[in-house]
Structures are given as structure tokens and as C-alpha cells.
mmCIF file of C-alpha atoms in Angstrom:
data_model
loop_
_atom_site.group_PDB
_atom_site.id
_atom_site.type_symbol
_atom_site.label_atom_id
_atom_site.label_comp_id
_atom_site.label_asym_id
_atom_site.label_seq_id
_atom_site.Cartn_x
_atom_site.Cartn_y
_atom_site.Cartn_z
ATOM 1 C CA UNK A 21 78.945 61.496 59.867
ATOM 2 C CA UNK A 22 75.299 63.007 60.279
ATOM 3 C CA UNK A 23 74.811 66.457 59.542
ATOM 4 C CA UNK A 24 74.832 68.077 62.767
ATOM 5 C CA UNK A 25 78.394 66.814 63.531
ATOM 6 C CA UNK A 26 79.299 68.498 60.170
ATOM 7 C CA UNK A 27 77.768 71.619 61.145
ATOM 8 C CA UNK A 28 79.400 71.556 64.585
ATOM 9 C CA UNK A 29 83.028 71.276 63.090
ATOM 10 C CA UNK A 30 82.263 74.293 60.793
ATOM 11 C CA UNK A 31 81.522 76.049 63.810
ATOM 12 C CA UNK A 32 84.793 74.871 65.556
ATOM 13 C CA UNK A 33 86.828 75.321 62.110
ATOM 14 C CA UNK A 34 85.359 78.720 61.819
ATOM 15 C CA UNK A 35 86.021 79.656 65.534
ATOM 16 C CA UNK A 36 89.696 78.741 65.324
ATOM 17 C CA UNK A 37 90.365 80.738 62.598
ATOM 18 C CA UNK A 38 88.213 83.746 64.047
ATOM 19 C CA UNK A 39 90.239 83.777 67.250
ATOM 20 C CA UNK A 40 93.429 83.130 65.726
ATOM 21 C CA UNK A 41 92.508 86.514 63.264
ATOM 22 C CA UNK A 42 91.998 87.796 66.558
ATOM 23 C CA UNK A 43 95.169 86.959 68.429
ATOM 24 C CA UNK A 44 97.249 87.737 65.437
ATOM 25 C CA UNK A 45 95.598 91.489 64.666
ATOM 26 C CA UNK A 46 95.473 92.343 68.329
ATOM 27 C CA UNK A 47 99.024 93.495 68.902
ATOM 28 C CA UNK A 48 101.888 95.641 67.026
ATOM 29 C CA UNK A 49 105.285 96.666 67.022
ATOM 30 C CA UNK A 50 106.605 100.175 66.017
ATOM 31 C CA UNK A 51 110.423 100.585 65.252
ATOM 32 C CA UNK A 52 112.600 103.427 66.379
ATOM 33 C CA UNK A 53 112.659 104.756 62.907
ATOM 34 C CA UNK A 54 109.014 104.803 62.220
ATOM 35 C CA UNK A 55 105.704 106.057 63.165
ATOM 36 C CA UNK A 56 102.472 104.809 63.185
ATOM 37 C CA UNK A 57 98.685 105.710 63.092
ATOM 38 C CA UNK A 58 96.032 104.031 64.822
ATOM 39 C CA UNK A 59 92.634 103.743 62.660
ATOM 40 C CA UNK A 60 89.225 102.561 63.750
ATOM 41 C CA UNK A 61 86.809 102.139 61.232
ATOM 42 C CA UNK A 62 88.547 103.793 58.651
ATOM 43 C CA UNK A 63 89.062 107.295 60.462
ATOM 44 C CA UNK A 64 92.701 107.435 61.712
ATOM 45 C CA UNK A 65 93.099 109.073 65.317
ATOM 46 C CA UNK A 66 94.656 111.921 66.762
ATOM 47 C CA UNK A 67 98.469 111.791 67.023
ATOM 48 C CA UNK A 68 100.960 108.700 66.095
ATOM 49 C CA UNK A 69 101.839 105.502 68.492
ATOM 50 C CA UNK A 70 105.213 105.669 70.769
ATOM 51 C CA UNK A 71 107.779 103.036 69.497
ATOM 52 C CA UNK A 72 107.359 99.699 71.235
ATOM 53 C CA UNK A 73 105.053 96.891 71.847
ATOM 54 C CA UNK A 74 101.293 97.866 71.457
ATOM 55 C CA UNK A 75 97.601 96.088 71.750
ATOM 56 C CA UNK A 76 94.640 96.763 69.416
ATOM 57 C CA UNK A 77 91.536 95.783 68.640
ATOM 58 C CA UNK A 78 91.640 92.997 65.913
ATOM 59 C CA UNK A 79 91.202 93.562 62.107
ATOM 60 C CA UNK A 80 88.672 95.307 60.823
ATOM 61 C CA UNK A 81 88.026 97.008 63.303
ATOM 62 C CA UNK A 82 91.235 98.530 63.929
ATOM 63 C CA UNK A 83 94.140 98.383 61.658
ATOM 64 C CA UNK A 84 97.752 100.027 61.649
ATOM 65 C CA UNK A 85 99.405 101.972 58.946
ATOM 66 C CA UNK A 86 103.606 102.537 59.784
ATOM 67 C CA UNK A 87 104.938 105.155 58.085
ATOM 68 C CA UNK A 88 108.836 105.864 58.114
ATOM 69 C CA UNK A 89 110.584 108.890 60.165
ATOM 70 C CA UNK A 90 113.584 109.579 57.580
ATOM 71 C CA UNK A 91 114.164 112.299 55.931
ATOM 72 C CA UNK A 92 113.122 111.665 52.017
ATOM 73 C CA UNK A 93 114.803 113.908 49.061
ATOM 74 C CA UNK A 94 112.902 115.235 45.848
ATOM 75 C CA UNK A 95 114.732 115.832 42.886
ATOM 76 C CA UNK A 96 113.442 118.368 40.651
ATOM 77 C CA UNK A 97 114.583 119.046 37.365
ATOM 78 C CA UNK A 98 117.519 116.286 37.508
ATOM 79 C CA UNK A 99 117.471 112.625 39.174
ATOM 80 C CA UNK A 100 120.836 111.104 39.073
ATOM 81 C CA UNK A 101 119.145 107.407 38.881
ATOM 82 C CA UNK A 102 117.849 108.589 35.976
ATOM 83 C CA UNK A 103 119.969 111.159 34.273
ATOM 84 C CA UNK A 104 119.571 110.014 30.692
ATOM 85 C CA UNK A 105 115.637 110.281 30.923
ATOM 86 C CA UNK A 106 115.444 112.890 33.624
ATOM 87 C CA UNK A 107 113.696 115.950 31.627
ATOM 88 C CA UNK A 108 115.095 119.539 31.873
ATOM 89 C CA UNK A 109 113.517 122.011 33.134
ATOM 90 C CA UNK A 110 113.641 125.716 31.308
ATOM 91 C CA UNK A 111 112.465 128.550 33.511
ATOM 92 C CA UNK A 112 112.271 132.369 32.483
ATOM 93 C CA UNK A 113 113.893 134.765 34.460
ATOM 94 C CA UNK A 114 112.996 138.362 35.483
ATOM 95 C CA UNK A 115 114.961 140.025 32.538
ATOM 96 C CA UNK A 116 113.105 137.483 30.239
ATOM 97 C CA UNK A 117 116.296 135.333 29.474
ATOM 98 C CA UNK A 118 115.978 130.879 29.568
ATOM 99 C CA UNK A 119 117.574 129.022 32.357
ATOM 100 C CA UNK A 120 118.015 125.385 33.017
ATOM 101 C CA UNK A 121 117.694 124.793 36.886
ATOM 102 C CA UNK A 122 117.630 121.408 39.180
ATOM 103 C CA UNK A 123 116.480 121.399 42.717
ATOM 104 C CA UNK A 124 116.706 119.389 45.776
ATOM 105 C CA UNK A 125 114.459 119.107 48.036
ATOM 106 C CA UNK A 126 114.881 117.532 51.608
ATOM 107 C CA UNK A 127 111.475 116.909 53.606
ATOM 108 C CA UNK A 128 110.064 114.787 55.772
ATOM 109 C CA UNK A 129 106.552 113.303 57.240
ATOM 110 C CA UNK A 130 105.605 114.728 60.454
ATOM 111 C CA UNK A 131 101.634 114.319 60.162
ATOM 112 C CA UNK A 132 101.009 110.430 59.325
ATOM 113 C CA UNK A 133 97.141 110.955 59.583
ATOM 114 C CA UNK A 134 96.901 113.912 56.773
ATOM 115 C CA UNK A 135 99.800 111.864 54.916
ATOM 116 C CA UNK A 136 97.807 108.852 54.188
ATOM 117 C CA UNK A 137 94.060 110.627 54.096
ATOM 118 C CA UNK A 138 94.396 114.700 52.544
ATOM 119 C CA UNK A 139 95.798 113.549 49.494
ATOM 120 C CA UNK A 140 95.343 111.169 47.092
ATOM 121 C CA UNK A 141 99.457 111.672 46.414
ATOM 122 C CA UNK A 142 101.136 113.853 48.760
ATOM 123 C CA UNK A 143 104.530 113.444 46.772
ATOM 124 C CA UNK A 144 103.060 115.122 43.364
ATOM 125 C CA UNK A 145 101.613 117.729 45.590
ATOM 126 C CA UNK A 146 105.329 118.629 47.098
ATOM 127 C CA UNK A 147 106.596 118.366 43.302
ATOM 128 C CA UNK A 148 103.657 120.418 42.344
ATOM 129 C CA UNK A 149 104.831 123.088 45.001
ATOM 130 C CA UNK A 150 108.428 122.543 44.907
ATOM 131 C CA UNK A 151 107.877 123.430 40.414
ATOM 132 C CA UNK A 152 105.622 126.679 41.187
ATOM 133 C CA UNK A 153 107.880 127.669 44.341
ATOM 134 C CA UNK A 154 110.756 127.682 42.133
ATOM 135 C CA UNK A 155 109.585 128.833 38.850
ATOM 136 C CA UNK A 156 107.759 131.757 41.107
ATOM 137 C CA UNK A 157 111.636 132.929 42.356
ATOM 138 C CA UNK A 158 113.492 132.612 39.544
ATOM 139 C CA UNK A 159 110.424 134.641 37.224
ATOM 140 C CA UNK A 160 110.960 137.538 39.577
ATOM 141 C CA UNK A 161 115.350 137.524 39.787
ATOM 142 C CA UNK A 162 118.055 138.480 37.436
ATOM 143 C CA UNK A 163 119.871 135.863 35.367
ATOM 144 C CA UNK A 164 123.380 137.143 37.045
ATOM 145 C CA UNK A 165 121.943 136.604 40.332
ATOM 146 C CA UNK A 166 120.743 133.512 38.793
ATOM 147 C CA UNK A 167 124.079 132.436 37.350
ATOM 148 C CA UNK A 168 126.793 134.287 39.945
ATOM 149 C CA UNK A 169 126.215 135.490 43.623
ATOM 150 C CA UNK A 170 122.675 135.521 43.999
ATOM 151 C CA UNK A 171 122.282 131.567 44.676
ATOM 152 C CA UNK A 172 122.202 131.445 47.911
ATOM 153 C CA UNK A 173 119.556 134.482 48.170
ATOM 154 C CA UNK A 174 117.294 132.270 45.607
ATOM 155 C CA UNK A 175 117.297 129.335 47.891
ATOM 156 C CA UNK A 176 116.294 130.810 50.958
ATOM 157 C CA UNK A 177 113.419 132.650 49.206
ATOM 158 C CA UNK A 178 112.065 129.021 47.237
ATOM 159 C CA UNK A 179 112.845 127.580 50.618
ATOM 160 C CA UNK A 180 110.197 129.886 52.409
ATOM 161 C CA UNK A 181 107.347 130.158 49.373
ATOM 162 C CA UNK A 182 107.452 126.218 49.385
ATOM 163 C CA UNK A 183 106.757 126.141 53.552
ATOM 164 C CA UNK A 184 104.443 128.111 53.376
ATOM 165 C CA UNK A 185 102.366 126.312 50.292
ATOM 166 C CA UNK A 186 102.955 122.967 52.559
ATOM 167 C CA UNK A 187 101.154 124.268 55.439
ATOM 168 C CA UNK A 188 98.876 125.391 53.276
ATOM 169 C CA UNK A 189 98.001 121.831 51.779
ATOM 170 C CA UNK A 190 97.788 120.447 54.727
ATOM 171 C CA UNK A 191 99.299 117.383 53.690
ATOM 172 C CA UNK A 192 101.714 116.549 56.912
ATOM 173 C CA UNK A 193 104.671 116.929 54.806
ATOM 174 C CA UNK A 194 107.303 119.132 56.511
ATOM 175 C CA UNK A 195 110.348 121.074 54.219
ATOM 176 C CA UNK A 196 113.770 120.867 55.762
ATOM 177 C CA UNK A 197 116.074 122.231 52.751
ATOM 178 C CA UNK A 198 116.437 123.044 49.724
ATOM 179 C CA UNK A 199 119.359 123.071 47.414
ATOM 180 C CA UNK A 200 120.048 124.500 43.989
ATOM 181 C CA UNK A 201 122.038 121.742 41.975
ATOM 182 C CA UNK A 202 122.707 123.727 38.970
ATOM 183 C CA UNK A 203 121.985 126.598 37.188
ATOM 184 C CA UNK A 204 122.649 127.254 33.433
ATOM 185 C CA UNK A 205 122.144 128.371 30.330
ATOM 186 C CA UNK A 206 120.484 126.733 27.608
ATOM 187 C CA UNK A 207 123.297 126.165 25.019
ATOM 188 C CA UNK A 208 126.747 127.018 24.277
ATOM 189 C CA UNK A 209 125.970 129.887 22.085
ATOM 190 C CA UNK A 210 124.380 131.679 25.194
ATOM 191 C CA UNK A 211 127.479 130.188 27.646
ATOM 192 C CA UNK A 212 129.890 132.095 25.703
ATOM 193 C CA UNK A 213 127.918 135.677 24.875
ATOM 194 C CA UNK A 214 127.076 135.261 28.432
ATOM 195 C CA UNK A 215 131.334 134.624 29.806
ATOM 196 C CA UNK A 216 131.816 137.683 27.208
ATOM 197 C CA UNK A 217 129.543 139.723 29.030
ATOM 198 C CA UNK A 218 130.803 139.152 32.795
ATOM 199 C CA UNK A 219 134.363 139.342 31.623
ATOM 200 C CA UNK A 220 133.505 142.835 30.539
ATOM 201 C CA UNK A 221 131.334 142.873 33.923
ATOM 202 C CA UNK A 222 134.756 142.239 35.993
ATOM 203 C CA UNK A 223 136.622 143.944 33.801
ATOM 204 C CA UNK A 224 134.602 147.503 34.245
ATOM 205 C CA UNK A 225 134.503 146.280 38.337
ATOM 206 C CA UNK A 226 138.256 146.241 38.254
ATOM 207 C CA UNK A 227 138.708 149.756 36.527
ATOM 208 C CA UNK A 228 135.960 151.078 39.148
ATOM 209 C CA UNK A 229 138.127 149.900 42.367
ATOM 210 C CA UNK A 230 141.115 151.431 40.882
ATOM 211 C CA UNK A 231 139.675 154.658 40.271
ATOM 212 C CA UNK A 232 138.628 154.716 43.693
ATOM 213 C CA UNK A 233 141.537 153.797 45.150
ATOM 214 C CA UNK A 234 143.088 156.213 43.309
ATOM 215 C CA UNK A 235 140.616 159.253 44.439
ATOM 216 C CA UNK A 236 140.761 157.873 48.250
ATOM 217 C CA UNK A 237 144.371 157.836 48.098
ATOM 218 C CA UNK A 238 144.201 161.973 46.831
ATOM 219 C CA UNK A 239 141.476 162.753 49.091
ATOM 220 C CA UNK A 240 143.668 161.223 52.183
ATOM 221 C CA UNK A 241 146.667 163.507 50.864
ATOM 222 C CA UNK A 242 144.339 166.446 50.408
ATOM 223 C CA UNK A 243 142.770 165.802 54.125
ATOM 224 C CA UNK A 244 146.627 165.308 55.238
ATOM 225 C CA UNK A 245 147.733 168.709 53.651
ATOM 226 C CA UNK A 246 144.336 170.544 54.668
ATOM 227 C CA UNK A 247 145.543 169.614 58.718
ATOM 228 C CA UNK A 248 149.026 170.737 58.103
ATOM 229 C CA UNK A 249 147.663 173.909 56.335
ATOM 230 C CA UNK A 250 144.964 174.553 59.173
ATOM 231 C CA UNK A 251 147.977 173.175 62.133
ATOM 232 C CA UNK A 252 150.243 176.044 60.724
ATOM 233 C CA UNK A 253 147.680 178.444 60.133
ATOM 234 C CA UNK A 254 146.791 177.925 64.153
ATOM 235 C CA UNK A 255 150.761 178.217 65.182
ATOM 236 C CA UNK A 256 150.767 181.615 63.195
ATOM 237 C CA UNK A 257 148.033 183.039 64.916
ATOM 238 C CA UNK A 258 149.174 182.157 68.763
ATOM 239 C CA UNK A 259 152.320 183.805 67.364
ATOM 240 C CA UNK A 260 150.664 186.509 65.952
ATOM 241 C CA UNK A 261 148.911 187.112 69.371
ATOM 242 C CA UNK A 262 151.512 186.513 71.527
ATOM 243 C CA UNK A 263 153.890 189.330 69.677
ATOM 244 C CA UNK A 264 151.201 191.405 69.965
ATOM 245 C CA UNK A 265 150.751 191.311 73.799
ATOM 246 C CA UNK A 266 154.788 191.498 73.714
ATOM 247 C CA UNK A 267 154.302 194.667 71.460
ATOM 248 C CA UNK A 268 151.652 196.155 74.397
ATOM 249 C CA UNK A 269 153.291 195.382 76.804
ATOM 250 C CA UNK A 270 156.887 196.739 75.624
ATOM 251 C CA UNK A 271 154.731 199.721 74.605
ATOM 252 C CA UNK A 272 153.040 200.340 77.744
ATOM 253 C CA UNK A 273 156.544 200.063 79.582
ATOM 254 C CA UNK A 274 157.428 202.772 77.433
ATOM 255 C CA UNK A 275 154.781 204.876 78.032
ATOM 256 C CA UNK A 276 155.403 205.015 82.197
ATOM 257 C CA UNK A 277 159.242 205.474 81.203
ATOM 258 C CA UNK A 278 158.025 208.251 79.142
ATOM 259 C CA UNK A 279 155.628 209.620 81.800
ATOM 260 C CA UNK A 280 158.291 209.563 84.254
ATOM 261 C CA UNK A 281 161.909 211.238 82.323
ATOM 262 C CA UNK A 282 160.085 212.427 78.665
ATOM 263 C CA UNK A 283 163.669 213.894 77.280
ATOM 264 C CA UNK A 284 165.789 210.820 78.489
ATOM 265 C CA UNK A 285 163.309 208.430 76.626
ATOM 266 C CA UNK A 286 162.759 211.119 73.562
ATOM 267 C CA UNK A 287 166.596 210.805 72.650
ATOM 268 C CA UNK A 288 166.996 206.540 73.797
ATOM 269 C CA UNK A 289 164.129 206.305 71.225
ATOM 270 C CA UNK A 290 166.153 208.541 68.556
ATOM 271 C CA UNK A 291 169.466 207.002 68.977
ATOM 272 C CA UNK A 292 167.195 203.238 69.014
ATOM 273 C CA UNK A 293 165.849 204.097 65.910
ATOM 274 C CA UNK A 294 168.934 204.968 64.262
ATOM 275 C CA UNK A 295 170.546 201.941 65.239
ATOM 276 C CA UNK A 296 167.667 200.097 63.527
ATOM 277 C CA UNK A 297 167.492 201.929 60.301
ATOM 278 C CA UNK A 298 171.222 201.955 59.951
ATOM 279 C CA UNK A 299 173.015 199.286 61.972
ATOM 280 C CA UNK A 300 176.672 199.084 60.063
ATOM 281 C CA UNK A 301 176.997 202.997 60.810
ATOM 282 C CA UNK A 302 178.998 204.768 63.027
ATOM 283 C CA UNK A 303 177.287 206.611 65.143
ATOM 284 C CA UNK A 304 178.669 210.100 67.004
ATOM 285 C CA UNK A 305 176.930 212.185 69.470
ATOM 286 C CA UNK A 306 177.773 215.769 69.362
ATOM 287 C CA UNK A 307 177.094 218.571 71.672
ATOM 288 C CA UNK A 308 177.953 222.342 70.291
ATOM 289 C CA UNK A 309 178.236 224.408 72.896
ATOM 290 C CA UNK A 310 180.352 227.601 72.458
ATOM 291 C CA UNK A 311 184.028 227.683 71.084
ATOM 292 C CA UNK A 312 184.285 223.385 72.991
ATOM 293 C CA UNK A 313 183.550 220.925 70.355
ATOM 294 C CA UNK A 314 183.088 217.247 72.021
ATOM 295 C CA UNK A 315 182.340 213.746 70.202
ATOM 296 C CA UNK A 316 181.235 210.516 71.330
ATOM 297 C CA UNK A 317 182.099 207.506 68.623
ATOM 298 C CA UNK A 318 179.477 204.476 69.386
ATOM 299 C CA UNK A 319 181.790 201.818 67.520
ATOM 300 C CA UNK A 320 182.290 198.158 67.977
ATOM 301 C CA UNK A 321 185.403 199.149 70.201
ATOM 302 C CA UNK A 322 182.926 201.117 72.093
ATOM 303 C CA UNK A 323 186.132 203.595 72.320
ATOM 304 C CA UNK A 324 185.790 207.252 73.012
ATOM 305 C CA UNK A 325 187.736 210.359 72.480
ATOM 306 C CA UNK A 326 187.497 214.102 72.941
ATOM 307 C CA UNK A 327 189.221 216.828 71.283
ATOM 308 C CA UNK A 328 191.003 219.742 73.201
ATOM 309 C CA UNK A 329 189.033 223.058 73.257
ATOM 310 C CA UNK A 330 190.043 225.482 71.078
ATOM 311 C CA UNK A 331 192.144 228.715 71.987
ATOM 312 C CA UNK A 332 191.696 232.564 71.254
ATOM 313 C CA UNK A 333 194.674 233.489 69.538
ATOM 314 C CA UNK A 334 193.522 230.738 66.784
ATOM 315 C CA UNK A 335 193.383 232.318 63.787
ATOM 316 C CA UNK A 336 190.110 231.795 61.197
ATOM 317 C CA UNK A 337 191.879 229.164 59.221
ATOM 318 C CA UNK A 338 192.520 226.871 61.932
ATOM 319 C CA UNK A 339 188.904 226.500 63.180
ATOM 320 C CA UNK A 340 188.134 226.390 59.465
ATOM 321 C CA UNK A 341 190.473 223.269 59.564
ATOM 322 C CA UNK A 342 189.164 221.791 62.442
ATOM 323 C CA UNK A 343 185.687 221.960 61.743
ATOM 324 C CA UNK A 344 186.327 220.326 58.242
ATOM 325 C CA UNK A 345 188.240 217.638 60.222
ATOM 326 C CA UNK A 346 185.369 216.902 62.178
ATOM 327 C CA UNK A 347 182.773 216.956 59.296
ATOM 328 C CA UNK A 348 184.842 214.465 57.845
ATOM 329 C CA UNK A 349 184.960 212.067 60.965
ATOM 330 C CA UNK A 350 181.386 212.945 61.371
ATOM 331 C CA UNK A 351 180.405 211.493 58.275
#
């Protein structure tokens, strides 16, 4: 074989294998569970590729990098693959006390392009931030709202700080949750003076709500009586007016009798009176007039009687007798 036909078959050797590079980097799948980013030359482009079936121009020119859609989780503080080497993290709180606290951390890639090229690791970067984020909350709350109610309040709070470091890194990682695992105290010593403590805490609660149970239970009474009080204090008054306009208006009925017969209503308002001030008496009008003596007994018979008049030829002792008799049914 000369030379030249060894040259040519290089040539055809070298061709195949250029075109079959070229048939077999000219084309791409992407799966419904990932994305992918189109580079040219090393610069990636704008956006990721649709799922499906796609042509490109053959390696190196362009090349392909797939990245997955799922949502990844971080695990700060604790990793249950690797509990027995997983180190524990100590944080101070607010009120300067140690606490031991583990994190999860769901998030997700939604920017392929500043994935792969902003960072050399995006993943430290989100530990980085998910460790400041954290560290950043729990230095500025209590260790009861650490330890007790205040968990929930925590999480929102790291939740936002580490969004808004994200965007700030630019590194097209997106934060869905977050999740406090466990929070605790740094040895049993601390556990128990800590239990002592919030018994004492719930104990003093539980005295509180009783005493002011108590003092709504005697202000409700005291509003109660205050109505009745004020309810009978109204009913008096309307009575209190309405005997007065009774009083006027007996009084000014009076008056026009008064106006009209003056003895008549001089003497009903005598004998009236007298039957008010002494209502178990007897009482007897009496009209003197000359030598006739008359009597009118007002008792509960409503009887009446008259004695005869008395004679001339009566001697002094018998009127003597007769007016004693009378002084004695008169009184």
C-alpha cells in the first residue's frame, strides 16, 4: 500500500468518526422531571429547554447540562444518615443561654444557568445561609420561645431571612420550607433547672387565671347588684312622681271644693283628720244649742241616737246628771 492510499483512509477513518461525533452530539432528550440548559461555547443561554426531543449543534460547540426538578432537603445541625457523626450545633440565645438546634431545609433549583456558573458550590452557599439565617433568629429570641410556644414564630422568621439571602446570591436556588427538628438544651443539668422553672412558670399561670376568675366572677355580681340597685332606684322615683301629681291633683280638687262651700270642706277636713290621727276612736259630733243636747256616734254600726230635750221643772241635779252622763259617753 503506497502512501497516498494510507493517507486517504486516515482521511476516511477520521471522517467517520467526525460525523458520527456529529450525529451522536446533535440531538437530546429532556425528562419530565428535569431541566436543562443549552450552552454554546461555554456561556449557557437564557432560560431552560421544554421536556422532549431536541436538536443541537454537535460537541464542542454546544453541549447540554440536565439538572433535576425535585425538591432537595438540607439538614442542618442533624443528618439522620449520619447521626453518629452528624456534629451539634450550639447557638446562643437572646437572654444569653446555649441551645442545641437542627434544621430542615426544603429547596429547590429554579435557575439552572446561575446553578451551574455563580457558584463554585451553590449547596455550601445555602448551608452557609441556612447557619447565619438561623443563628441570626435564635441570637435575637428568648430560650422559652425557643423551647415552648414560640417555634413556629422562629421558623417563619429563619424562613424569610434565608429567602431573602438566596435572592441575594443569586445562585438559582429557590427556599420552599423550613422546619425546626429539635430544640434543646445542652445537658441534663440544664433540662431539669429548666422543667423546675416552667413548672413554677405554669404553676404562677394557674394561680393568675384563678384569681381572675375569681375577680370577674365579683365584678359580674357587683355589675348584677349595681342594675338592680339603679332598676329600683328608677321604680322609686316614677313612684315618687306619680304620688306627687296624685298629691296635686287631690290638692287642687280641694282647693275648687274649698273655693266653692269653705265651711262644708273646713269641718270634712277636721273630722278627715281625726279619723287619720285616731282611727280606733269613737267619734261624736255634738251641737250645743240652748237647753237641747244632740249626739251623733260615728261607730262601726254606723248607729245613731238622740237624747230627749230637757224640761223646765228639772231641777239642778238632774242636768248635773245628765251632762256627766254625756261627758262620759263623750269620752
Amino acid at each position: 500500500m503506497t502512501l497516498k492510499q494510507i493517507y486517504s483512509w486516515i482521511g476516511i477513518i477520521v471522517a467517520v468518526v467526525v460525523l458520527g461525533l456529529f450525529v451522536a452530539t446533535s440531538w437530546y432528550t429532556v425528562d419530565e422531571s428535569e431541566q436543562a440548559v443549552l450552552i454554546t461555547f461555554g456561556e449557557a443561554e437564557e432560560g431552560t429547554t421544554e421536556p422532549g426531543l431536541h436538536f443541537k449543534l454537535p460537541w464542542p460547540i454546544q453541549t447540554v447540562e440536565t439538572l433535576s426538578k425535585e425538591t432537595f432537603s438540607l439538614n442542618f445541625g442533624y443528618d439522620p444518615e449520619q447521626a453518629e457523626s452528624a456534629d451539634v450545633v450550639r447557638m446562643i440565645t437572646g437572654d444569653e443561654n446555649i441551645l442545641q438546634a437542627d434544621l430542615v431545609v426544603q429547596w429547590k433549583i429554579i435557575e439552572p444557568s446561575k446553578y451551574l456558573f455563580n457558584s463554585n458550590d451553590p449547596q455550601q452557599v445555602l448551608y452557609n445561609a441556612t447557619s447565619a439565617s438561623l443563628r441570626s433568629i435564635i441570637g435575637s429570641s428568648t430560650i422559652d420561645d425557643a423551647l415552648t410556644d414560640g417555634k413556629a414564630e422562629i421558623e417563619n422568621e429563619v424562613l424569610d431571612l434565608l429567602v431573602s439571602l438566596m435572592e441575594d446570591y443569586e445562585v438559582g436556588i429557590a427556599i420552599q420550607d423550613v422546619k425546626l427538628q429539635e430544640v434543646d438544651l445542652p445537658n441534663e443539668e440544664v433540662r431539669q433547672a429548666f422543667m423546675k422553672v416552667t413548672d413554677a412558670r405554669e404553676t404562677m399561670n394557674t394561680k393568675k387565671n384563678e384569681a381572675d376568675k375569681y375577680r370577674n366572677e365579683i365584678y359580674e355580681e357587683a355589675l348584677g347588684e349595681k342594675d338592680a340597685i339603679i332598676s329600683r332606684a328608677e321604680g322609686d322615683k316614677i313612684e315618687r312622681i306619680e304620688t306627687a301629681r296624685g298629691n296635686v291633683s287631690a290638692f287642687n280638687a280641694l282647693y275648687d271644693a274649698y273655693e266653692d262651700s269653705p265651711e262644708i270642706t273646713r269641718q270634712r277636713l277636721v273630722l278627715e283628720t281625726l279619723d287619720q290621727v285616731l282611727p280606733e276612736a269613737n267619734i261624736y259630733i255634738m251641737n250645743d244649742d240652748g237647753n237641747t243636747l244632740k249626739y251623733l256616734p260615728l261607730g262601726q254600726n254606723g248607729s245613731t241616737q238622740a237624747l230627749p230635750p230637757a224640761t223646765d221643772s228639772s231641777d239642778e241635779e238632774n242636768s248635773d246628771e245628765e251632762e256627766a252622763e254625756n261627758n262620759d259617753r263623750e269620752q
